[in-house]
PDB file of C-alpha atoms in Angstrom:
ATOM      1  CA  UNK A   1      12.047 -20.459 -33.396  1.00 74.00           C
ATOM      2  CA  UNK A   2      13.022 -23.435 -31.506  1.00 84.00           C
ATOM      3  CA  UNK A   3      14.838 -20.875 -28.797  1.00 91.00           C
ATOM      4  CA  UNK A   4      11.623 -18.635 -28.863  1.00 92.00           C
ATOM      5  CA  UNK A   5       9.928 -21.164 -27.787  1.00 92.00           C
ATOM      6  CA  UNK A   6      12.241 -22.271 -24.998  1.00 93.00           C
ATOM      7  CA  UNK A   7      12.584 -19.346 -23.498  1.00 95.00           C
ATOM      8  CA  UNK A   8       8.688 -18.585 -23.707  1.00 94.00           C
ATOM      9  CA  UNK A   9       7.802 -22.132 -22.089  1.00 94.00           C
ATOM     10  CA  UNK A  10      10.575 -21.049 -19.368  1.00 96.00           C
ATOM     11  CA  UNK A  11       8.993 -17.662 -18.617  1.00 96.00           C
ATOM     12  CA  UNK A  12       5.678 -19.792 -18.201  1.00 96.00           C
ATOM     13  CA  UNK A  13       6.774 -22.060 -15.943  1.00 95.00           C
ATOM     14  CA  UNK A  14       8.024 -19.182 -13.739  1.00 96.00           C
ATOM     15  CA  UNK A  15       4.475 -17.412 -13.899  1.00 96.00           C
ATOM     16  CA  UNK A  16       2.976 -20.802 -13.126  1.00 96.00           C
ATOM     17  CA  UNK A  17       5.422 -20.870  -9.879  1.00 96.00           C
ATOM     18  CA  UNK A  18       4.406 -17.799  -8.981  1.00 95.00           C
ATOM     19  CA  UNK A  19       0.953 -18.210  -8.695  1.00 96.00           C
ATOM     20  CA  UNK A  20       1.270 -21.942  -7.013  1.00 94.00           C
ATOM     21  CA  UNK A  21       3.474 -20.350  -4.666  1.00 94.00           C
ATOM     22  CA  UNK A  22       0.887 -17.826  -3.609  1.00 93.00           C
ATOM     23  CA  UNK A  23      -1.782 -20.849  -3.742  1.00 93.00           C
ATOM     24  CA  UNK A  24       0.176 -22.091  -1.606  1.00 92.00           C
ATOM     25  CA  UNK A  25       0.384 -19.340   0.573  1.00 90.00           C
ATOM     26  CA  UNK A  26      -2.924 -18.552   0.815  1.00 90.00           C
ATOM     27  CA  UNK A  27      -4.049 -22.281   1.335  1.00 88.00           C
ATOM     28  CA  UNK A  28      -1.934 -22.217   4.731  1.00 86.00           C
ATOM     29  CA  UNK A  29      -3.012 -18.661   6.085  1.00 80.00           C
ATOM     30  CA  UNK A  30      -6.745 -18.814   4.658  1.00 77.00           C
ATOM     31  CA  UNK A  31      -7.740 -18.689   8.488  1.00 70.00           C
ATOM     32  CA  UNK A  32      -5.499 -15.668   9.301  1.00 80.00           C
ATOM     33  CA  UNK A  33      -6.033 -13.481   6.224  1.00 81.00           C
ATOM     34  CA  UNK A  34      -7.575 -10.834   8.405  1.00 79.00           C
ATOM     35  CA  UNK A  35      -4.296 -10.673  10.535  1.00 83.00           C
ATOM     36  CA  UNK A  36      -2.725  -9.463   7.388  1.00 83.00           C
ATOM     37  CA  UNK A  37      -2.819  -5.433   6.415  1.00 88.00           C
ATOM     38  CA  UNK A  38      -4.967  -4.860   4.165  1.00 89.00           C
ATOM     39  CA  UNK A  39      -2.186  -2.897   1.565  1.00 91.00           C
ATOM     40  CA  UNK A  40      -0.578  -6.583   2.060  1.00 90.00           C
ATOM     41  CA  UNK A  41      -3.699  -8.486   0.722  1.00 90.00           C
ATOM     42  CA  UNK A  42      -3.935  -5.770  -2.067  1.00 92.00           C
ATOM     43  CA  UNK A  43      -0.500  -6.381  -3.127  1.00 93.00           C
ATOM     44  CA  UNK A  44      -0.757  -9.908  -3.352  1.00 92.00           C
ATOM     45  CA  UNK A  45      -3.527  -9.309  -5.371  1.00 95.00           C
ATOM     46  CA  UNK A  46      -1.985  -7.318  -8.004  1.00 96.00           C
ATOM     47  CA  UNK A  47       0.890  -9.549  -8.004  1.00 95.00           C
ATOM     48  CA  UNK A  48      -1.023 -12.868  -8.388  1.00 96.00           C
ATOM     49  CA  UNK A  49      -3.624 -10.792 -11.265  1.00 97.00           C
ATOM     50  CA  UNK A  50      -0.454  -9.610 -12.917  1.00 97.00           C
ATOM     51  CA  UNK A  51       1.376 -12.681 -13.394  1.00 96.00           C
ATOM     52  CA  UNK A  52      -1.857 -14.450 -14.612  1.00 97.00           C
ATOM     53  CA  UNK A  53      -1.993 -11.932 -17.141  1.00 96.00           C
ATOM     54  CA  UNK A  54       1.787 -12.503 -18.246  1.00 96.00           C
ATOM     55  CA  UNK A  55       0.564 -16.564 -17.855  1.00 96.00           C
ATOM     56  CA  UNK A  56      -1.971 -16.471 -20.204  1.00 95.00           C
ATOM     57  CA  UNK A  57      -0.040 -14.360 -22.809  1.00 95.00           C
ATOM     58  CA  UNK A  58       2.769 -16.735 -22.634  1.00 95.00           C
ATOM     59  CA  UNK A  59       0.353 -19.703 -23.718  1.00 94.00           C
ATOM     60  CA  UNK A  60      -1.535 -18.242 -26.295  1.00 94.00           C
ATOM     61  CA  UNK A  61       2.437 -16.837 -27.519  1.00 94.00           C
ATOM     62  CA  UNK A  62       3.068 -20.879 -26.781  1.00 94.00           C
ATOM     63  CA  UNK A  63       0.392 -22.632 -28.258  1.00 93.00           C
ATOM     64  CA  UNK A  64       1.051 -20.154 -32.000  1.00 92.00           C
ATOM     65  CA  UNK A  65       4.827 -21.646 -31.985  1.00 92.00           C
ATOM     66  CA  UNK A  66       3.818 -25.286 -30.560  1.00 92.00           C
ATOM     67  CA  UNK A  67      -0.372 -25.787 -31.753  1.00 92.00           C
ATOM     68  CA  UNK A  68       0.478 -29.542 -30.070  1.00 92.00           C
ATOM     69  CA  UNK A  69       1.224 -27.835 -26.161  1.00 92.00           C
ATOM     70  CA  UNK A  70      -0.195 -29.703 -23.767  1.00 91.00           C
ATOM     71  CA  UNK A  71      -0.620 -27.216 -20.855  1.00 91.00           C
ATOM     72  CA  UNK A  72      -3.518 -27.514 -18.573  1.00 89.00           C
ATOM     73  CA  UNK A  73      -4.130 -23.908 -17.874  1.00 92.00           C
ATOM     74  CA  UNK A  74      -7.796 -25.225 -16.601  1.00 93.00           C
ATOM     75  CA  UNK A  75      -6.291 -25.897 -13.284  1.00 93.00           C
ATOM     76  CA  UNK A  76      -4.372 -22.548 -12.962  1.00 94.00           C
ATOM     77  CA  UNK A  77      -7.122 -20.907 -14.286  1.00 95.00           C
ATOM     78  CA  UNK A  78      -8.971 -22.819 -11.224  1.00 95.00           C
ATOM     79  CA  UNK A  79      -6.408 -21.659  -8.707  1.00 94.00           C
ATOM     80  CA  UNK A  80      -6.496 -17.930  -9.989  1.00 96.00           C
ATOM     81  CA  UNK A  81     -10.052 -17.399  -9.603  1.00 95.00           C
ATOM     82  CA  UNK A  82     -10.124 -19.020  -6.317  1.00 94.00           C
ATOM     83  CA  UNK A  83      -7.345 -16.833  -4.843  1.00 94.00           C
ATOM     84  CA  UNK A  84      -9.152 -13.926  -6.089  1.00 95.00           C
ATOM     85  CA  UNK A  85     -12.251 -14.530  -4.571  1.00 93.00           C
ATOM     86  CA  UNK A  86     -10.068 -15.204  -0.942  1.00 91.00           C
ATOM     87  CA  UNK A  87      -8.266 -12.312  -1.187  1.00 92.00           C
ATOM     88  CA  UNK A  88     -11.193  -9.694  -2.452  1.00 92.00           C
ATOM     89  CA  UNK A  89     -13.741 -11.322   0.683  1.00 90.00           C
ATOM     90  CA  UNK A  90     -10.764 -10.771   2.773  1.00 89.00           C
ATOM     91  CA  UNK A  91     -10.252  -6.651   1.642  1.00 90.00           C
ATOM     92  CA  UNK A  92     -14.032  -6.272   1.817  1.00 90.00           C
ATOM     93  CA  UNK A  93     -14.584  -7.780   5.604  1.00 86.00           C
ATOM     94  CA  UNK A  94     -11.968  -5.214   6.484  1.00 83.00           C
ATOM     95  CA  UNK A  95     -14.453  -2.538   5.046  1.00 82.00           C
ATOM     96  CA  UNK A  96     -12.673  -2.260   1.495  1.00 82.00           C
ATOM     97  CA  UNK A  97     -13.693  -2.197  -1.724  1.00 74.00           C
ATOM     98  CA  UNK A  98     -12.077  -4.878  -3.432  1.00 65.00           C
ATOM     99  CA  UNK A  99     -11.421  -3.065  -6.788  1.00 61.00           C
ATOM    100  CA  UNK A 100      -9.529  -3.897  -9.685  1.00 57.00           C
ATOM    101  CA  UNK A 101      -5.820  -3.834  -9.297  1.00 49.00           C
ATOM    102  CA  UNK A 102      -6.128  -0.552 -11.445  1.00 46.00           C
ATOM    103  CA  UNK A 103      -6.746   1.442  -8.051  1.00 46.00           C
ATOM    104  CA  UNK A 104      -3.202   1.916  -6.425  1.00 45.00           C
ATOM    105  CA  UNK A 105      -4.601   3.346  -3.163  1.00 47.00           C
ATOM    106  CA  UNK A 106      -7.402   1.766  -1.010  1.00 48.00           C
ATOM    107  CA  UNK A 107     -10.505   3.305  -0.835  1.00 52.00           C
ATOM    108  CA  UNK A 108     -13.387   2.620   1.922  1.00 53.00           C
ATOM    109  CA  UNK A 109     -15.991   1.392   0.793  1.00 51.00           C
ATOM    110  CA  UNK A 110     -19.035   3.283   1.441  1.00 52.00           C
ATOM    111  CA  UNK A 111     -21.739   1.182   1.223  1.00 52.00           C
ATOM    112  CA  UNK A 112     -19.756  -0.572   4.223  1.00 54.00           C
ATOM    113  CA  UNK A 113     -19.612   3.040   5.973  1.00 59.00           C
ATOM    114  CA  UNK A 114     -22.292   4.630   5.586  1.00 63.00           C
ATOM    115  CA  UNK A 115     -25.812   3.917   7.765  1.00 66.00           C
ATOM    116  CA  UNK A 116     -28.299   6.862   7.666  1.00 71.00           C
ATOM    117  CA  UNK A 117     -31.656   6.355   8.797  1.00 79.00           C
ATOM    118  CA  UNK A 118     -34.382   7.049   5.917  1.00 80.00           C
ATOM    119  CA  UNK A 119     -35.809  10.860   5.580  1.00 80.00           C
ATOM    120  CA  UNK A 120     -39.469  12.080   5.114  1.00 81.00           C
ATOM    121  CA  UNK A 121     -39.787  14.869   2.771  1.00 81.00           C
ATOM    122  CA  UNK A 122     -42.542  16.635   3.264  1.00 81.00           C
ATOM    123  CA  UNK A 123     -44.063  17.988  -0.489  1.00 80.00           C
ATOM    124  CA  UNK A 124     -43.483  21.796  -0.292  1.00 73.00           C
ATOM    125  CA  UNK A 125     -46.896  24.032  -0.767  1.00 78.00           C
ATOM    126  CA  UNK A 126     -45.821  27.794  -1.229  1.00 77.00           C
ATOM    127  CA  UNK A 127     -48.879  29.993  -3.297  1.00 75.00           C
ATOM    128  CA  UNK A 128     -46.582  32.656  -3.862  1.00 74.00           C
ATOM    129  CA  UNK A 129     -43.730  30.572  -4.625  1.00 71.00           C
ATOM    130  CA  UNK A 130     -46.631  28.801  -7.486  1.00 70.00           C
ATOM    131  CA  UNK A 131     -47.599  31.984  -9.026  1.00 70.00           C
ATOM    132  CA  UNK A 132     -44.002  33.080  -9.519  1.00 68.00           C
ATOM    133  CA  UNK A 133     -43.088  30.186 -11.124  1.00 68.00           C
ATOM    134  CA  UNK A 134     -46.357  30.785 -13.408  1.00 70.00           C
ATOM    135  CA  UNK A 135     -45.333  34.089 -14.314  1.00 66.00           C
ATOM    136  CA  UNK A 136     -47.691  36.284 -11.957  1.00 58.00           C
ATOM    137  CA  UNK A 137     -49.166  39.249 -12.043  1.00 56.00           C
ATOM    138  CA  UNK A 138     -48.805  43.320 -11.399  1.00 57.00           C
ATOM    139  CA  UNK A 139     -49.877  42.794  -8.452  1.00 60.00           C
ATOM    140  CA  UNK A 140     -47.017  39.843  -7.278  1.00 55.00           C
ATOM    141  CA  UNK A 141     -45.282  40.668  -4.477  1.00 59.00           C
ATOM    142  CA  UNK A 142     -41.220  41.453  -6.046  1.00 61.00           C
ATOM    143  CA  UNK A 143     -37.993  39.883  -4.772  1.00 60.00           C
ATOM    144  CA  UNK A 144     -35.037  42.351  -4.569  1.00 62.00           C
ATOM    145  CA  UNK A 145     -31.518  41.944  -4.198  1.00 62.00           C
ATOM    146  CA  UNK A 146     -30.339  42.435  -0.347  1.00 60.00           C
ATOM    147  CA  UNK A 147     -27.936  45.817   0.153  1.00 55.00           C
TER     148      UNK A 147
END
């Protein structure tokens, strides 16, 4: 048990790298985030939600071995949802919708595409079209099929 536990607070500390790494990252290029391709940002993003996923897994695995851990996750946690938010604004102001890491390909967004100016439908007054629907009678005029 003693070596589960080892090699599970090991694998956490890597996770926990990971992401300060890309804090770090981020925290230096905040400014020139647009510079970067967009596939780039998307990556990152996968990367940084999958590893938080493997980080919290690891503590709750943690914390049923060792109930006394002292890990502050509340700081990660912090860092996680603040990298998130950088990187999604920075995939939407390049006209992308910042979608779960569950999309592989990038998709416009089309709210951010799509302008049309509003249309006035005019309500449409037919008598003959009325008294078809109405079932009409003898006398209706009949629609046949063009030869």
């Amino acid at each position: 048990m003693e070596d589960e536990l080892s090699r599970k607070n090991v694998a956490r500390g890597y996770a926990k790298r990971t992401i300060t790494r890309l804090y770090q990252y981020l925290e230096a290029e905040e400014a020139n985030l647009l510079k970067n391709h967009v596939e780039e940002l998307m990556v990152r993003r996968d990367r940084l939600e999958k590893t938080f996923n493997e980080y919290e897994d690891l503590c709750k695995d943690i914390l049923h071995l060792n109930p006394k851990d002292e890990e502050c996750v509340d700081v990660v946690e912090e860092k996680f949802y603040k990298m998130v938010t950088m990187l999604n604004k920075a995939i939407a102001q390049r006209g992308f919708a910042p979608a779960s890491s569950t999309n592989s390909v990038a998709q416009p967004s089309v709210a951010a595409k799509t302008h049309l100016p509003p249309v006035d439908i005019q309500q449409f007054n037919d008598p003959v079209a009325e008294q078809s629907e109405r079932g009409g009678g003898a006398n209706e005029p009949q629609l046949t099929s063009c030869k």
